[in-house]
């Protein structure tokens, strides 16, 4: 009896907050049982917020495309306004991939630490697959520390120059703080060029001798130097064999 009363109260609240038209459309497209099944498993206030701020099609696709157990964890561990932002700016395909690839607790930690806007920027620029690869390689806490220390405009080029495995190796052998320090000291573009031209392993070797500050000072010193110009050796003239010269003279005399 208590369950029946709760269900009726929820239904009346949907009718009141969403209006009869949207409420009945959701009931028809999702099915009464499916809608109230998930309402029993999550705070129905959160579900009501989603229903108010997403279109009917977005709600239906969200509830139908993601497995209920995964969706329940996602709704429970995500601020409703953040979840609406993900649906609007990320797309349900990528949202489903992330919800199935990251544990609910990690989802909550990521949302709380760097926020939905930063998450969407990273995912949009480097892709969900690469994002998960970095997350898995370096771990959730180092990933969050690195993305907090670096603006997205600096983090994205770094991921183009370093593989997830190289980034994990750098953090393991050196420290997370060294990466932002080098990018800040040299400038992101210069640091990325250094990694691409010199190579990751050689840069790590250099940093084992010179710390980031010393390396930056060395680069600035080299930039101020006026190096002597190096003349290219003149191209050697090809000597004509003696017999060919003789044959040329004979033709002229004929």
PDB file of C-alpha atoms in Angstrom, residues 3-137:
ATOM      1  CA  UNK A   3       4.447   1.707  -2.519  1.00  0.00           C
ATOM      2  CA  UNK A   4       1.177   2.434  -4.332  1.00  0.00           C
ATOM      3  CA  UNK A   5       0.747   5.745  -2.497  1.00  0.00           C
ATOM      4  CA  UNK A   6       4.355   6.717  -3.270  1.00  0.00           C
ATOM      5  CA  UNK A   7       3.835   5.882  -6.953  1.00  0.00           C
ATOM      6  CA  UNK A   8       0.661   7.978  -7.117  1.00  0.00           C
ATOM      7  CA  UNK A   9       2.425  10.902  -5.424  1.00  0.00           C
ATOM      8  CA  UNK A  10       5.305  10.696  -7.909  1.00  0.00           C
ATOM      9  CA  UNK A  11       2.897  10.550 -10.834  1.00  0.00           C
ATOM     10  CA  UNK A  12       1.029  13.608  -9.565  1.00  0.00           C
ATOM     11  CA  UNK A  13       4.328  15.472  -9.146  1.00  0.00           C
ATOM     12  CA  UNK A  14       5.303  14.664 -12.750  1.00  0.00           C
ATOM     13  CA  UNK A  15       1.924  15.952 -13.911  1.00  0.00           C
ATOM     14  CA  UNK A  16       2.325  19.101 -11.830  1.00  0.00           C
ATOM     15  CA  UNK A  17       5.946  19.906 -12.757  1.00  0.00           C
ATOM     16  CA  UNK A  18       6.005  18.756 -16.394  1.00  0.00           C
ATOM     17  CA  UNK A  19       2.432  19.402 -17.393  1.00  0.00           C
ATOM     18  CA  UNK A  20      -0.042  16.766 -18.624  1.00  0.00           C
ATOM     19  CA  UNK A  21       1.192  16.737 -22.248  1.00  0.00           C
ATOM     20  CA  UNK A  22       4.877  16.016 -21.568  1.00  0.00           C
ATOM     21  CA  UNK A  23       4.038  13.637 -18.718  1.00  0.00           C
ATOM     22  CA  UNK A  24       1.720  11.500 -20.836  1.00  0.00           C
ATOM     23  CA  UNK A  25       4.187  11.519 -23.740  1.00  0.00           C
ATOM     24  CA  UNK A  26       6.899  10.170 -21.435  1.00  0.00           C
ATOM     25  CA  UNK A  27       4.546   7.567 -19.992  1.00  0.00           C
ATOM     26  CA  UNK A  28       3.579   6.464 -23.501  1.00  0.00           C
ATOM     27  CA  UNK A  29       7.112   6.387 -25.005  1.00  0.00           C
ATOM     28  CA  UNK A  30       8.930   4.906 -22.025  1.00  0.00           C
ATOM     29  CA  UNK A  31       6.209   2.904 -20.467  1.00  0.00           C
ATOM     30  CA  UNK A  32       4.760   3.508 -17.023  1.00  0.00           C
ATOM     31  CA  UNK A  33       6.626   0.578 -15.442  1.00  0.00           C
ATOM     32  CA  UNK A  34      10.043   1.547 -16.868  1.00  0.00           C
ATOM     33  CA  UNK A  35       9.731   5.154 -15.713  1.00  0.00           C
ATOM     34  CA  UNK A  36       8.709   4.290 -12.173  1.00  0.00           C
ATOM     35  CA  UNK A  37      11.167   1.396 -11.972  1.00  0.00           C
ATOM     36  CA  UNK A  38      14.057   3.838 -12.217  1.00  0.00           C
ATOM     37  CA  UNK A  39      12.192   6.345 -10.026  1.00  0.00           C
ATOM     38  CA  UNK A  40      12.308   3.772  -7.228  1.00  0.00           C
ATOM     39  CA  UNK A  41      16.075   3.301  -7.582  1.00  0.00           C
ATOM     40  CA  UNK A  42      17.169   6.968  -7.715  1.00  0.00           C
ATOM     41  CA  UNK A  43      16.040  10.152  -6.078  1.00  0.00           C
ATOM     42  CA  UNK A  44      12.982  10.942  -8.178  1.00  0.00           C
ATOM     43  CA  UNK A  45      13.692  14.641  -7.626  1.00  0.00           C
ATOM     44  CA  UNK A  46      16.822  14.189  -9.759  1.00  0.00           C
ATOM     45  CA  UNK A  47      14.851  12.352 -12.408  1.00  0.00           C
ATOM     46  CA  UNK A  48      12.234  15.083 -12.330  1.00  0.00           C
ATOM     47  CA  UNK A  49      14.947  17.741 -12.819  1.00  0.00           C
ATOM     48  CA  UNK A  50      16.243  15.840 -15.863  1.00  0.00           C
ATOM     49  CA  UNK A  51      12.721  15.594 -17.229  1.00  0.00           C
ATOM     50  CA  UNK A  52      12.209  19.334 -16.795  1.00  0.00           C
ATOM     51  CA  UNK A  53      15.485  20.340 -18.443  1.00  0.00           C
ATOM     52  CA  UNK A  54      15.773  17.815 -21.275  1.00  0.00           C
ATOM     53  CA  UNK A  55      13.523  17.417 -24.250  1.00  0.00           C
ATOM     54  CA  UNK A  56      11.194  14.444 -24.393  1.00  0.00           C
ATOM     55  CA  UNK A  57      13.385  12.800 -27.056  1.00  0.00           C
ATOM     56  CA  UNK A  58      16.562  13.356 -25.006  1.00  0.00           C
ATOM     57  CA  UNK A  59      14.982  11.790 -21.901  1.00  0.00           C
ATOM     58  CA  UNK A  60      13.682   8.786 -23.831  1.00  0.00           C
ATOM     59  CA  UNK A  61      17.040   8.233 -25.568  1.00  0.00           C
ATOM     60  CA  UNK A  62      18.942   8.623 -22.280  1.00  0.00           C
ATOM     61  CA  UNK A  63      16.801   6.068 -20.457  1.00  0.00           C
ATOM     62  CA  UNK A  64      16.684   3.618 -23.347  1.00  0.00           C
ATOM     63  CA  UNK A  65      20.314   3.746 -24.548  1.00  0.00           C
ATOM     64  CA  UNK A  66      22.080   3.218 -21.210  1.00  0.00           C
ATOM     65  CA  UNK A  67      21.588   0.045 -19.177  1.00  0.00           C
ATOM     66  CA  UNK A  68      19.474   0.733 -16.104  1.00  0.00           C
ATOM     67  CA  UNK A  69      22.114  -0.310 -13.542  1.00  0.00           C
ATOM     68  CA  UNK A  70      24.693   1.958 -15.202  1.00  0.00           C
ATOM     69  CA  UNK A  71      22.190   4.786 -15.542  1.00  0.00           C
ATOM     70  CA  UNK A  72      21.205   4.546 -11.874  1.00  0.00           C
ATOM     71  CA  UNK A  73      24.875   4.905 -10.843  1.00  0.00           C
ATOM     72  CA  UNK A  74      25.329   7.807 -13.276  1.00  0.00           C
ATOM     73  CA  UNK A  75      22.299   9.709 -11.974  1.00  0.00           C
ATOM     74  CA  UNK A  76      23.144   9.018  -8.331  1.00  0.00           C
ATOM     75  CA  UNK A  77      26.768  10.168  -8.661  1.00  0.00           C
ATOM     76  CA  UNK A  78      26.285  13.173 -10.942  1.00  0.00           C
ATOM     77  CA  UNK A  79      24.800  16.552 -10.120  1.00  0.00           C
ATOM     78  CA  UNK A  80      21.604  16.762 -12.234  1.00  0.00           C
ATOM     79  CA  UNK A  81      22.629  20.062 -13.835  1.00  0.00           C
ATOM     80  CA  UNK A  82      25.972  18.480 -14.857  1.00  0.00           C
ATOM     81  CA  UNK A  83      24.197  15.495 -16.379  1.00  0.00           C
ATOM     82  CA  UNK A  84      21.963  17.836 -18.390  1.00  0.00           C
ATOM     83  CA  UNK A  85      25.118  19.650 -19.582  1.00  0.00           C
ATOM     84  CA  UNK A  86      26.682  16.358 -20.703  1.00  0.00           C
ATOM     85  CA  UNK A  87      23.596  15.335 -22.657  1.00  0.00           C
ATOM     86  CA  UNK A  88      23.401  18.740 -24.344  1.00  0.00           C
ATOM     87  CA  UNK A  89      27.113  19.211 -25.148  1.00  0.00           C
ATOM     88  CA  UNK A  90      28.667  15.752 -25.197  1.00  0.00           C
ATOM     89  CA  UNK A  91      26.078  13.535 -26.792  1.00  0.00           C
ATOM     90  CA  UNK A  92      24.536  10.319 -25.550  1.00  0.00           C
ATOM     91  CA  UNK A  93      26.916   8.011 -27.430  1.00  0.00           C
ATOM     92  CA  UNK A  94      30.008   9.417 -25.685  1.00  0.00           C
ATOM     93  CA  UNK A  95      28.135   9.744 -22.384  1.00  0.00           C
ATOM     94  CA  UNK A  96      27.211   6.059 -22.535  1.00  0.00           C
ATOM     95  CA  UNK A  97      30.835   5.119 -23.306  1.00  0.00           C
ATOM     96  CA  UNK A  98      32.126   7.111 -20.329  1.00  0.00           C
ATOM     97  CA  UNK A  99      29.450   5.809 -17.958  1.00  0.00           C
ATOM     98  CA  UNK A 100      30.416   2.241 -18.874  1.00  0.00           C
ATOM     99  CA  UNK A 101      34.188   2.910 -18.728  1.00  0.00           C
ATOM    100  CA  UNK A 102      34.517   4.800 -15.438  1.00  0.00           C
ATOM    101  CA  UNK A 103      33.438   3.638 -11.992  1.00  0.00           C
ATOM    102  CA  UNK A 104      30.587   5.602 -10.338  1.00  0.00           C
ATOM    103  CA  UNK A 105      32.904   6.873  -7.583  1.00  0.00           C
ATOM    104  CA  UNK A 106      35.412   8.127 -10.159  1.00  0.00           C
ATOM    105  CA  UNK A 107      32.601   9.829 -12.085  1.00  0.00           C
ATOM    106  CA  UNK A 108      31.634  11.669  -8.909  1.00  0.00           C
ATOM    107  CA  UNK A 109      35.272  12.608  -8.154  1.00  0.00           C
ATOM    108  CA  UNK A 110      35.888  13.913 -11.691  1.00  0.00           C
ATOM    109  CA  UNK A 111      32.689  15.980 -11.671  1.00  0.00           C
ATOM    110  CA  UNK A 112      33.530  17.470  -8.290  1.00  0.00           C
ATOM    111  CA  UNK A 113      37.198  18.187  -9.050  1.00  0.00           C
ATOM    112  CA  UNK A 114      37.316  19.697 -12.546  1.00  0.00           C
ATOM    113  CA  UNK A 115      33.659  20.264 -13.433  1.00  0.00           C
ATOM    114  CA  UNK A 116      31.454  19.382 -16.379  1.00  0.00           C
ATOM    115  CA  UNK A 117      32.657  22.188 -18.678  1.00  0.00           C
ATOM    116  CA  UNK A 118      36.331  21.159 -18.456  1.00  0.00           C
ATOM    117  CA  UNK A 119      35.406  17.501 -18.911  1.00  0.00           C
ATOM    118  CA  UNK A 120      33.471  18.230 -22.090  1.00  0.00           C
ATOM    119  CA  UNK A 121      36.319  20.417 -23.440  1.00  0.00           C
ATOM    120  CA  UNK A 122      38.857  17.625 -22.909  1.00  0.00           C
ATOM    121  CA  UNK A 123      36.615  14.947 -24.379  1.00  0.00           C
ATOM    122  CA  UNK A 124      35.743  17.097 -27.382  1.00  0.00           C
ATOM    123  CA  UNK A 125      39.384  17.923 -28.158  1.00  0.00           C
ATOM    124  CA  UNK A 126      41.139  14.605 -27.583  1.00  0.00           C
ATOM    125  CA  UNK A 127      38.232  12.175 -27.820  1.00  0.00           C
ATOM    126  CA  UNK A 128      36.671   9.772 -25.293  1.00  0.00           C
ATOM    127  CA  UNK A 129      39.001   6.876 -26.208  1.00  0.00           C
ATOM    128  CA  UNK A 130      42.183   8.913 -25.634  1.00  0.00           C
ATOM    129  CA  UNK A 131      40.760  10.421 -22.441  1.00  0.00           C
ATOM    130  CA  UNK A 132      40.052   6.985 -20.996  1.00  0.00           C
ATOM    131  CA  UNK A 133      43.494   5.782 -22.126  1.00  0.00           C
ATOM    132  CA  UNK A 134      45.168   8.635 -20.210  1.00  0.00           C
ATOM    133  CA  UNK A 135      42.936   8.060 -17.202  1.00  0.00           C
ATOM    134  CA  UNK A 136      43.746   4.346 -17.108  1.00  0.00           C
ATOM    135  CA  UNK A 137      47.486   4.839 -17.712  1.00  0.00           C
TER     136      UNK A 137
END
